[in-house]
Coordinates of C-alpha atoms in Angstrom, one line a residue:
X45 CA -5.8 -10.4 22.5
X46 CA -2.7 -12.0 21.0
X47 CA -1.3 -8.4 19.2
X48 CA 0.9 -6.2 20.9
X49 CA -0.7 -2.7 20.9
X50 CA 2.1 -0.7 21.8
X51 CA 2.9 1.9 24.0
X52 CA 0.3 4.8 23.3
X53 CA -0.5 8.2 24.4
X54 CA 2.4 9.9 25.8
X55 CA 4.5 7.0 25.5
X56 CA 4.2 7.0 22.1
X57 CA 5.1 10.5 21.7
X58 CA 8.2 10.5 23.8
X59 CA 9.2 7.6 21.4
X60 CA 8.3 9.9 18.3
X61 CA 10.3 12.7 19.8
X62 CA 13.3 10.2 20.5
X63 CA 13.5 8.9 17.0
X64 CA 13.3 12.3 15.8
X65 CA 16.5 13.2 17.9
X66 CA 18.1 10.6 16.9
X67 CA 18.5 8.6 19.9
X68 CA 18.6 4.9 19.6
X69 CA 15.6 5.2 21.9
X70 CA 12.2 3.2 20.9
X71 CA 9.2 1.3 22.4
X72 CA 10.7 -2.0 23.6
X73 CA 9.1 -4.9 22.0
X74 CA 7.9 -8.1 24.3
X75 CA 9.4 -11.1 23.6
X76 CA 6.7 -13.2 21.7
X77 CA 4.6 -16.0 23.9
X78 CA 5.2 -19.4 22.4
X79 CA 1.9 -20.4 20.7
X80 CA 0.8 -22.8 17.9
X81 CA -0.1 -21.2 14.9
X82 CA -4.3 -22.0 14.1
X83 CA -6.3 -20.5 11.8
X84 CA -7.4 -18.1 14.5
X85 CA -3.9 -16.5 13.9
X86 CA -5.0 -15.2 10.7
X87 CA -6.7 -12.5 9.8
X88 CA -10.2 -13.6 8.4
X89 CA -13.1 -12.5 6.6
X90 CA -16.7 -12.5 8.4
X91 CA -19.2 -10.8 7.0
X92 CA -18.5 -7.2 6.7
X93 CA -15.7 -7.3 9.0
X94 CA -12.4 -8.8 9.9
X95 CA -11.4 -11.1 13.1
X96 CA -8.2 -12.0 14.3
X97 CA -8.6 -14.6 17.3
X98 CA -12.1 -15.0 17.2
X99 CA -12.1 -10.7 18.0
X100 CA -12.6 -7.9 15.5
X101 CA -9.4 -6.5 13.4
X102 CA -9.8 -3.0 12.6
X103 CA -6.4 -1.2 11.9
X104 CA -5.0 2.0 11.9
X105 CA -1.7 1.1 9.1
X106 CA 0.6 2.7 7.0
X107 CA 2.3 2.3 3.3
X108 CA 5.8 1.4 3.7
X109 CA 6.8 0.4 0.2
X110 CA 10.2 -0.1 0.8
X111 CA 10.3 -1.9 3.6
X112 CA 11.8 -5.1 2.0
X113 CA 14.8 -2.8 0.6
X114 CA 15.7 -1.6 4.1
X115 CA 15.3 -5.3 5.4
X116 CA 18.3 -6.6 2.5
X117 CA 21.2 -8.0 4.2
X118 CA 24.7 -6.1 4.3
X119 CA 25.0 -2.8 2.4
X120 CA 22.2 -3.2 0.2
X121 CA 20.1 -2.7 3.1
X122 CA 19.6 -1.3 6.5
X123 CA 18.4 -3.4 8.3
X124 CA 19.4 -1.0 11.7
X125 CA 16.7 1.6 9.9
X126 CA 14.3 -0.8 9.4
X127 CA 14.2 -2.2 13.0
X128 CA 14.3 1.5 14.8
X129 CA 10.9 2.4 12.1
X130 CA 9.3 -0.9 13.1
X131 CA 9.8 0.4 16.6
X132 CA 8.7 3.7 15.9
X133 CA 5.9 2.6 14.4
X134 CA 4.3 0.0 16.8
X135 CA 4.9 2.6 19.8
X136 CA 2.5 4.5 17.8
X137 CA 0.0 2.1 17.4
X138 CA 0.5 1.5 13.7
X139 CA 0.7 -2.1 13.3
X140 CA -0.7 -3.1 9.6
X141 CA 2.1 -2.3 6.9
X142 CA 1.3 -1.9 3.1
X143 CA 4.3 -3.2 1.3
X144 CA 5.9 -3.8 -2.1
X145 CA 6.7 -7.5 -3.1
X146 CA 7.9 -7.0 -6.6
X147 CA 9.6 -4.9 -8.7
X148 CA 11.0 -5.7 -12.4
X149 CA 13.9 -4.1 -13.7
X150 CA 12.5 -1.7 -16.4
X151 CA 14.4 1.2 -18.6
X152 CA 11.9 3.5 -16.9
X153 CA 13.3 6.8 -16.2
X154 CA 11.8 7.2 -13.1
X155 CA 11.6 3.5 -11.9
X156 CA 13.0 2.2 -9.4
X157 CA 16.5 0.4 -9.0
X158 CA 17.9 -2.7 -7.9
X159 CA 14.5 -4.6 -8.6
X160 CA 13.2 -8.1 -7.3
X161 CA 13.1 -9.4 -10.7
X162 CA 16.2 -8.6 -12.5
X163 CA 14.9 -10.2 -15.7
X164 CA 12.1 -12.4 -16.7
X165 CA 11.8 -15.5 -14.0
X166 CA 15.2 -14.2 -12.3
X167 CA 15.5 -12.9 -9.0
X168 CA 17.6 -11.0 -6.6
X169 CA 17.9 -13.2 -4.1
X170 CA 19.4 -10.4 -1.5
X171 CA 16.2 -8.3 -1.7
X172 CA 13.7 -11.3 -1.4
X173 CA 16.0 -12.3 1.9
X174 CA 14.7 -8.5 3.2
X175 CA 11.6 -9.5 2.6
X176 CA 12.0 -12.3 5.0
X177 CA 13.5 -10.0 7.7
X178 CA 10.8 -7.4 7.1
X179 CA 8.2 -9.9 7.9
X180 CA 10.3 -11.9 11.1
X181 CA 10.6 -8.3 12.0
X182 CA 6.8 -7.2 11.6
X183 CA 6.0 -10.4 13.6
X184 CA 8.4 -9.9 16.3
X185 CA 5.7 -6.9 16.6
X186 CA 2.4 -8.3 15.8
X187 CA 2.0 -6.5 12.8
X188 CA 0.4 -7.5 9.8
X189 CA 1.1 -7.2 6.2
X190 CA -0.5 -6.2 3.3
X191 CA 2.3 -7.2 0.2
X192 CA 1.3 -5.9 -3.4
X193 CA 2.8 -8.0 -6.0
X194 CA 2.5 -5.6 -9.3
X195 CA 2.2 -2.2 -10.3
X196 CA 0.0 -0.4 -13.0
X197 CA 2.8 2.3 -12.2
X198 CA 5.9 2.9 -14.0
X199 CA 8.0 3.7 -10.6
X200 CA 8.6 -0.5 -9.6
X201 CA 8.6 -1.7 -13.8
X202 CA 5.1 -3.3 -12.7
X203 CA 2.3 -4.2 -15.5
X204 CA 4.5 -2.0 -18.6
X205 CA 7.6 -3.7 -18.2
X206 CA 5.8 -7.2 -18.4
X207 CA 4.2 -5.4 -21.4
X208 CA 8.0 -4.8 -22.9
X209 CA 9.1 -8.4 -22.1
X210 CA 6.4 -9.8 -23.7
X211 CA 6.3 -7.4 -27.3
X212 CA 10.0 -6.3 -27.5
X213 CA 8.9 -2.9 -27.2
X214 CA 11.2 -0.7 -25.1
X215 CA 9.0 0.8 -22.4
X216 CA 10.8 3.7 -23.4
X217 CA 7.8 4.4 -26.2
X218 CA 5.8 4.5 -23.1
X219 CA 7.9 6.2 -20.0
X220 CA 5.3 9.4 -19.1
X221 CA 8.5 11.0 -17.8
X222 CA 10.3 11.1 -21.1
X223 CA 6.8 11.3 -23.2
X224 CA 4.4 13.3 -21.7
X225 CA 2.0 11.1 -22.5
X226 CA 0.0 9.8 -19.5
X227 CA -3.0 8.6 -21.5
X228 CA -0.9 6.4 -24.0
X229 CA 1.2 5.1 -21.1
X230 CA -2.5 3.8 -18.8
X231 CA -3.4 1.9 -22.5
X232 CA -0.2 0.6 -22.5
X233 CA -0.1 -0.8 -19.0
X234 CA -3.6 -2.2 -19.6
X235 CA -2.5 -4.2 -22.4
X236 CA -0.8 -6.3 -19.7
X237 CA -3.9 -8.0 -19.1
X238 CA -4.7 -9.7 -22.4
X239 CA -1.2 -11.0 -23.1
X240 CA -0.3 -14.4 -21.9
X241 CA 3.3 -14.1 -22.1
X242 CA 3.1 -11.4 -19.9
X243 CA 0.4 -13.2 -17.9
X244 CA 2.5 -16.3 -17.8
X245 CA 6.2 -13.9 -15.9
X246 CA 3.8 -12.4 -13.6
X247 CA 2.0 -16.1 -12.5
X248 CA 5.6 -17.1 -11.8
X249 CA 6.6 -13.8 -10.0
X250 CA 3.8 -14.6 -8.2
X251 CA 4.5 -18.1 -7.1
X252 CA 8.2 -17.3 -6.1
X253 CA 7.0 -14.8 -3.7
X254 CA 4.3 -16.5 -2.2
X255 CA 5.9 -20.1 -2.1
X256 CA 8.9 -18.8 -0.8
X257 CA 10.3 -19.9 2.9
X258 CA 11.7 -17.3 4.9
X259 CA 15.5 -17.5 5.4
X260 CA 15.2 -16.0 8.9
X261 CA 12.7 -17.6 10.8
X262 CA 12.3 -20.9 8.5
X263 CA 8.3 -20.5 8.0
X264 CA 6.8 -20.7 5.1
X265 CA 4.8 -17.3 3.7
X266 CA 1.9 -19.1 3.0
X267 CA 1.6 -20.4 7.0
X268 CA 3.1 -17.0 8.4
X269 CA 0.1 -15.0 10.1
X270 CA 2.2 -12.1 9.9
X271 CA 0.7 -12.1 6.0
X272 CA -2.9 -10.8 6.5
X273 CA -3.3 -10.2 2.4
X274 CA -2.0 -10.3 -1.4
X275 CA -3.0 -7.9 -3.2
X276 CA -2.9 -8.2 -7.2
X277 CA -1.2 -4.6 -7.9
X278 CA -1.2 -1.5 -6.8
X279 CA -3.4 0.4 -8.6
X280 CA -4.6 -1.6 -10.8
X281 CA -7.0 0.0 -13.8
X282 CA -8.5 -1.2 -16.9
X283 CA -6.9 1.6 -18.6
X284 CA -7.1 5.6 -19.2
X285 CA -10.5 7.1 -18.1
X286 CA -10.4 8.5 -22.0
X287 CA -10.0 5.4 -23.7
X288 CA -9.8 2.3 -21.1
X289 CA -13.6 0.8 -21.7
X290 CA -13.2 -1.4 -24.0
X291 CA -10.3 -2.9 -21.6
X292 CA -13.1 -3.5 -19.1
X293 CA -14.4 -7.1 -19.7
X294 CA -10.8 -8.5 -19.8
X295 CA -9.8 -6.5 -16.8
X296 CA -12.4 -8.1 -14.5
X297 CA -11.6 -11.5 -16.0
X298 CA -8.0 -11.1 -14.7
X299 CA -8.9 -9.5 -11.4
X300 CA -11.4 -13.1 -11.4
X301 CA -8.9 -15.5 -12.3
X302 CA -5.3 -13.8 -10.8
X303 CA -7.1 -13.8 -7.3
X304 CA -8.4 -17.1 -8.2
X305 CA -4.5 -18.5 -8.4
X306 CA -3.6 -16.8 -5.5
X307 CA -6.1 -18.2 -3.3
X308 CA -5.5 -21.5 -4.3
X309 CA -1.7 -20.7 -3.8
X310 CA -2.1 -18.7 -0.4
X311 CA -5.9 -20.4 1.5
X312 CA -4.6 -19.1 5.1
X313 CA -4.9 -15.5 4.0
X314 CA -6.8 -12.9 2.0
X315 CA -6.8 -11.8 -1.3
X316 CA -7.5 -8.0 -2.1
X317 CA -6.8 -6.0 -5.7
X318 CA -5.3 -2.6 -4.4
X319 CA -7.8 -0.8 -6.3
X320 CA -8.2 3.0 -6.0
X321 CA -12.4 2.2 -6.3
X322 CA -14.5 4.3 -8.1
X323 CA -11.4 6.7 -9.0
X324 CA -8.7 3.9 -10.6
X325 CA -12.4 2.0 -12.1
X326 CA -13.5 4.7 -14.9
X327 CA -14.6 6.6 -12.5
X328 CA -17.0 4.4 -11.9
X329 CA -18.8 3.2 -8.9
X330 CA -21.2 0.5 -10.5
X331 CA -18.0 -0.7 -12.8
X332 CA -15.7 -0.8 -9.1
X333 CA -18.8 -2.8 -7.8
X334 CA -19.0 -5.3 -10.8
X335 CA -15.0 -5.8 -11.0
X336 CA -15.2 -7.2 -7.4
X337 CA -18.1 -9.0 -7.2
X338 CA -16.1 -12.4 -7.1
X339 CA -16.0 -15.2 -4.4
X340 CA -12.2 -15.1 -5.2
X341 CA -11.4 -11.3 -3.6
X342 CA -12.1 -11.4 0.2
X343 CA -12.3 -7.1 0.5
X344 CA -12.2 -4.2 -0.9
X345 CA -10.0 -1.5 -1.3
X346 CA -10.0 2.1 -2.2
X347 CA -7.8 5.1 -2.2
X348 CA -8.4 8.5 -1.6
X349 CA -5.9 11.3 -3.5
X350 CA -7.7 15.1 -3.1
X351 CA -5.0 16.8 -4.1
X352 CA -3.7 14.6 -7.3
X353 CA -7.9 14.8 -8.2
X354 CA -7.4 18.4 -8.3
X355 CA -10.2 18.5 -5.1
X356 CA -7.7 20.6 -3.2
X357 CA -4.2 22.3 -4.3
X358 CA -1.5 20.7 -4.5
X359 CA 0.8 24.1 -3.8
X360 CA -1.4 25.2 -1.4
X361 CA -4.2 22.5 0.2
X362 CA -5.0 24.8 2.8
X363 CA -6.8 27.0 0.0
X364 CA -9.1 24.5 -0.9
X365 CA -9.4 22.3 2.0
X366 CA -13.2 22.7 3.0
X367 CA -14.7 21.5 -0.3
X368 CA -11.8 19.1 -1.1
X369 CA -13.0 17.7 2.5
X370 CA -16.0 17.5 1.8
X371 CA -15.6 15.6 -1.6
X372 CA -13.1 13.1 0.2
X373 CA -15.9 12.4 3.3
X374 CA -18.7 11.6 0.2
X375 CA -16.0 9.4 -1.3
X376 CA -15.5 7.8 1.7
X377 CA -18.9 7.3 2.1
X378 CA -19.7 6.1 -1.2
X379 CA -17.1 3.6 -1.0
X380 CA -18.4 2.1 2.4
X381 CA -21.7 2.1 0.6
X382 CA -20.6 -0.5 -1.7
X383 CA -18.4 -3.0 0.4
X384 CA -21.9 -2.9 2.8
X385 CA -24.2 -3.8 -0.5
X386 CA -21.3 -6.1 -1.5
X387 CA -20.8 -7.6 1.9
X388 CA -17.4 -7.4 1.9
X389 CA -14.9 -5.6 4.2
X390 CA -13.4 -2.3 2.9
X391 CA -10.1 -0.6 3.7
X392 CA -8.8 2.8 2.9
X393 CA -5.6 1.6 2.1
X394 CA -3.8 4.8 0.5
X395 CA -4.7 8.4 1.3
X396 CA -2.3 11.4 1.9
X397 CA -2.0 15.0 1.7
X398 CA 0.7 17.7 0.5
X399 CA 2.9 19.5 3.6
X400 CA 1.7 23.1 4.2
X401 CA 2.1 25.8 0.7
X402 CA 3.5 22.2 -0.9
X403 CA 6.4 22.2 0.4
X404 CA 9.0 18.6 0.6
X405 CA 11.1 19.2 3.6
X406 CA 10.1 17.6 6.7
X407 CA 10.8 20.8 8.6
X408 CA 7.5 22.6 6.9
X409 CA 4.1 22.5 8.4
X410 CA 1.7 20.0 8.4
X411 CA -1.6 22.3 9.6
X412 CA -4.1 21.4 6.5
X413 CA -2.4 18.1 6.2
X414 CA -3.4 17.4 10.2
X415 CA -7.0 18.5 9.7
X416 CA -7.3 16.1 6.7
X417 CA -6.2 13.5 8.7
X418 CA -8.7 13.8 11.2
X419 CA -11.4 14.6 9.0
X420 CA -10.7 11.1 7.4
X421 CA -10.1 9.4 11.0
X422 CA -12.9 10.7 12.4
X423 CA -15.0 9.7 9.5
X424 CA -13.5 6.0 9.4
X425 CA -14.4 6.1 12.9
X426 CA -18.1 7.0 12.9
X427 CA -18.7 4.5 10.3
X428 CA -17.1 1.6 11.9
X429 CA -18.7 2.5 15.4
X430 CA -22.3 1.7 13.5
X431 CA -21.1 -1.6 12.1
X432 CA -20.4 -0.1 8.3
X433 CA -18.1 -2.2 6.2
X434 CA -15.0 0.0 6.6
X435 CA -12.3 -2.3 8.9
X436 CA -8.8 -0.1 8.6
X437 CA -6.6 2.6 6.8
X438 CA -3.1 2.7 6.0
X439 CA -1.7 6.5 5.6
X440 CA 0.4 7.3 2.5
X441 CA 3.2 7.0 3.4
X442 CA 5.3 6.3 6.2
X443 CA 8.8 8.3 5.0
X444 CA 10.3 7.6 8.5
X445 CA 14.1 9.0 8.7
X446 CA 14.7 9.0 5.0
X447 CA 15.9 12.5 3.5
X448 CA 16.3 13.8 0.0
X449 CA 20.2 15.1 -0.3
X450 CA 19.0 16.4 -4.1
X451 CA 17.0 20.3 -4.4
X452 CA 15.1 19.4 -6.6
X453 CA 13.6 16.3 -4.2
X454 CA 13.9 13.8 -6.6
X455 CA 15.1 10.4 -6.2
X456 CA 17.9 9.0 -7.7
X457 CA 19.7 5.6 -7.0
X458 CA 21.6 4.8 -4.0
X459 CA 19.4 7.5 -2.4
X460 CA 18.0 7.3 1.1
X461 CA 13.9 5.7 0.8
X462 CA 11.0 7.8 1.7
X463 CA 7.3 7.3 1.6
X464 CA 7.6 9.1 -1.9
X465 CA 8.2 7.0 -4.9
X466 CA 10.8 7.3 -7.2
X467 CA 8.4 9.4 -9.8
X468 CA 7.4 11.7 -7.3
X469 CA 9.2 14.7 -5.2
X470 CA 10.7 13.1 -1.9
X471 CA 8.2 14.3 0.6
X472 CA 5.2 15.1 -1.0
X473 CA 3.5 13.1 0.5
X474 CA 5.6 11.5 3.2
X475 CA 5.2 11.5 7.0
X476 CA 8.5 11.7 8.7
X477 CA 9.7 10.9 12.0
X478 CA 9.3 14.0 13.4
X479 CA 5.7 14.7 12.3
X480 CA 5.2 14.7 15.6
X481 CA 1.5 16.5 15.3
X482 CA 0.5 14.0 12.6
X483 CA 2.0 10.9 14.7
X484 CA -0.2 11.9 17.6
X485 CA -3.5 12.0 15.2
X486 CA -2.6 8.9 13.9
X487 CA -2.0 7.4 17.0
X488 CA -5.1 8.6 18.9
X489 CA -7.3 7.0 15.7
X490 CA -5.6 3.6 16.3
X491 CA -6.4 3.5 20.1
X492 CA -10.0 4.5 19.2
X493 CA -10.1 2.1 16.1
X494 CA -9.4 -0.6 18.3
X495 CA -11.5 -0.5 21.1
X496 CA -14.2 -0.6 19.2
X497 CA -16.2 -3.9 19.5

């Protein structure tokens, strides 16, 4: 088939349960075959469904944000983390890796810190170089990548800070950490959109990313197969559910025209948004539906967040975890319904759940967190088995061996990376090494995931 599956089954626990020991031990990874790079390499778009080789390319995949952090040469980085995670991860069967490819250096209170873009059109050279080892890593593996390039979130700068560069306006005014004020902050990310200073720093983020030639290996992104997607942002919205309407028309026009540039930057590989769906489109399924409908995005995406939507409890998901299942499964469901009217692949490219009575520490249960899992596994399963549109999932997130050293869980710099970023409690959502219950879930999906014709 041409992608390394890795060890599974109780090969791939005994690797979980190594890491988690912290042995040096991992899945060894095959030395690659020599073969010429075709457009079979890539991951394409037919129909409702993916193909990779001329087979079909369902995934089970993770967010790994920071994965181009750890790859930075030297002590910025850690590199010796990064490969034993990569490891972990393909012995598992995870091989699809949802990853930050920007940041911007932002007075955010929460954001996070060194960034890519250290001021308008200037870049830290040392973090785009982990990029490059991240992906010569990743396809050392056969993994694929999924690298986001904004953020309607305050925790990477993203769509606010290109807001301040362009006004003047501190993003201060805006930071929901400092304010409050989550409404006023959503309207002041969206007015990222109409603003063609701001539009003009992002195109040429953009186009430094994707132009770029790996230091490593010497290919160029834009011919690496290891790249399956771009995605616009993460999370992009046209604004606060309260007052983000009027935002709508130019929203869609940028989602048209941004995925537009990137195709005709990027024509080997896809182009997705990172949208939530319904949830991140005004709550809207017809408006989700409407904001994609463009030859220029090749899939859709959609997130799923029961706990944050106040479907189950946050302190406690175990309390509400019947009905907040069944809201997530019609979710699901509604979501596959529209990538099969659209004709377009879907992905489930961010769901998670809170560790048992809430807790952060990755010695605390994951019981209700385990039965979400399959719940959503099994569900991505049954659909895909019929031929629905739904292709892969990538867990949120993969927190590997990182640790919080602060009580309170919060991230400050110089601090170890988990799945958890920087405006969120370190292991809220995070699956760490030694989730060895969760592993074996997420394991068992991706064998099933993948033998499916």
């Amino acid at each position: 088939m041409g992608r390394v599956l890795g060890a599974l089954g109780g090969m791939a626990l005994a690797c979980v349960l190594a890491a988690h020991a912290g042995g040096d031990a991992a899945a060894e990874v095959a030395e690659d075959v020599v073969a010429p790079v075709t457009m079979d390499s890539f991951v394409r778009v037919r129909g409702t469904h993916f193909v990779l080789e001329g087979k079909p390319y369902r995934f089970a995949g993770a967010n790994f944000w920071y994965g181009a952090y750890l790859g930075a040469p030297g002590e910025r980085g850690d590199r010796a983390r990064l490969v034993a995670e990569l490891d972990q991860l393909s012995a598992a069967g995870i091989d699809n890796l949802r990853v930050l490819a920007m940041s911007e250096a932002s007075g955010f209170k929460r954001g996070v810190r060194p960034a890519i873009m250290t001021a308008p059109g200037q870049y830290d050279e040392e973090l785009l170089q982990g990029i490059d080892f991240l992906l010569d890593e990743m396809g050392k593996r056969d993994m694929k990548a999924v690298l986001y390039l904004n953020n309607f979130w305050q925790w990477s700068g993203g769509m606010s800070q290109y807001v301040s560069w362009s006004t003047g306006e501190p993003v201060s005014m805006h930071d929901p950490d400092q304010t409050g004020d989550w409404n006023g902050f959503m309207q002041n990310s969206a007015r990222f959109y109409a603003f063609p200073g701001a539009q003009a720093l992002y195109r040429d983020a953009i186009t430094t990313v994707i132009t770029r030639t790996n230091t490593i290996n010497g290919k160029r992104y834009v011919d690496d197969p290891t790249v399956m997607s771009w995605q616009l942002a993460n999370e992009p919205r046209p604004g606060s559910d309260a007052d983000g309407h009027p935002n709508f028309p130019v929203f869609k026009q940028w989602v048209h025209e941004t995925a537009g540039y990137i195709r005709g930057l990027a024509p080997k590989q896809l182009v997705s948004t990172g949208s939530e769906g319904a949830w991140g489109t005004l709550r809207s399924d017809e408006l989700f539906y409407e904001a994609h409908d463009t030859p220029n995005v090749d899939y859709l995406t959609f997130h799923l967040w029961p706990s944050n939507w106040n479907w189950m409890d946050h302190h406690d998901p175990a309390a509400r975890l019947a009905s907040g299942t069944v809201q997530a499964m019609d979710y699901i469901d509604r979501h596959i319904g529209l990538a099969n009217r659209m004709g377009k692949p879907i992905v489930l490219s961010e769901f998670g759940l809170d560790r048992d009575k809430g807790a952060y520490a990755p010695a605390a249960g994951t019981e209700a967190r385990d039965a979400f899992y399959r719940a959503v596994y099994d569900r991505v399963y049954e659909r895909a088995k019929v031929g629905d549109a739904i292709a892969g999932s990538n867990f949120w997130a993969w927190g590997g061996r990182g640790r919080t050293p602060h009580a309170d869980a919060m991230w400050k710099s110089g601090d170890p990376f988990t799945g958890d970023p920087p405006q969120e409690a370190q292991g809220l959502f995070s699956l760490f090494d030694g989730d060895v219950s969760t592993l074996r879930i997420v394991s068992a999906h991706a064998r099933a995931i993948r033998a499916l014709e």
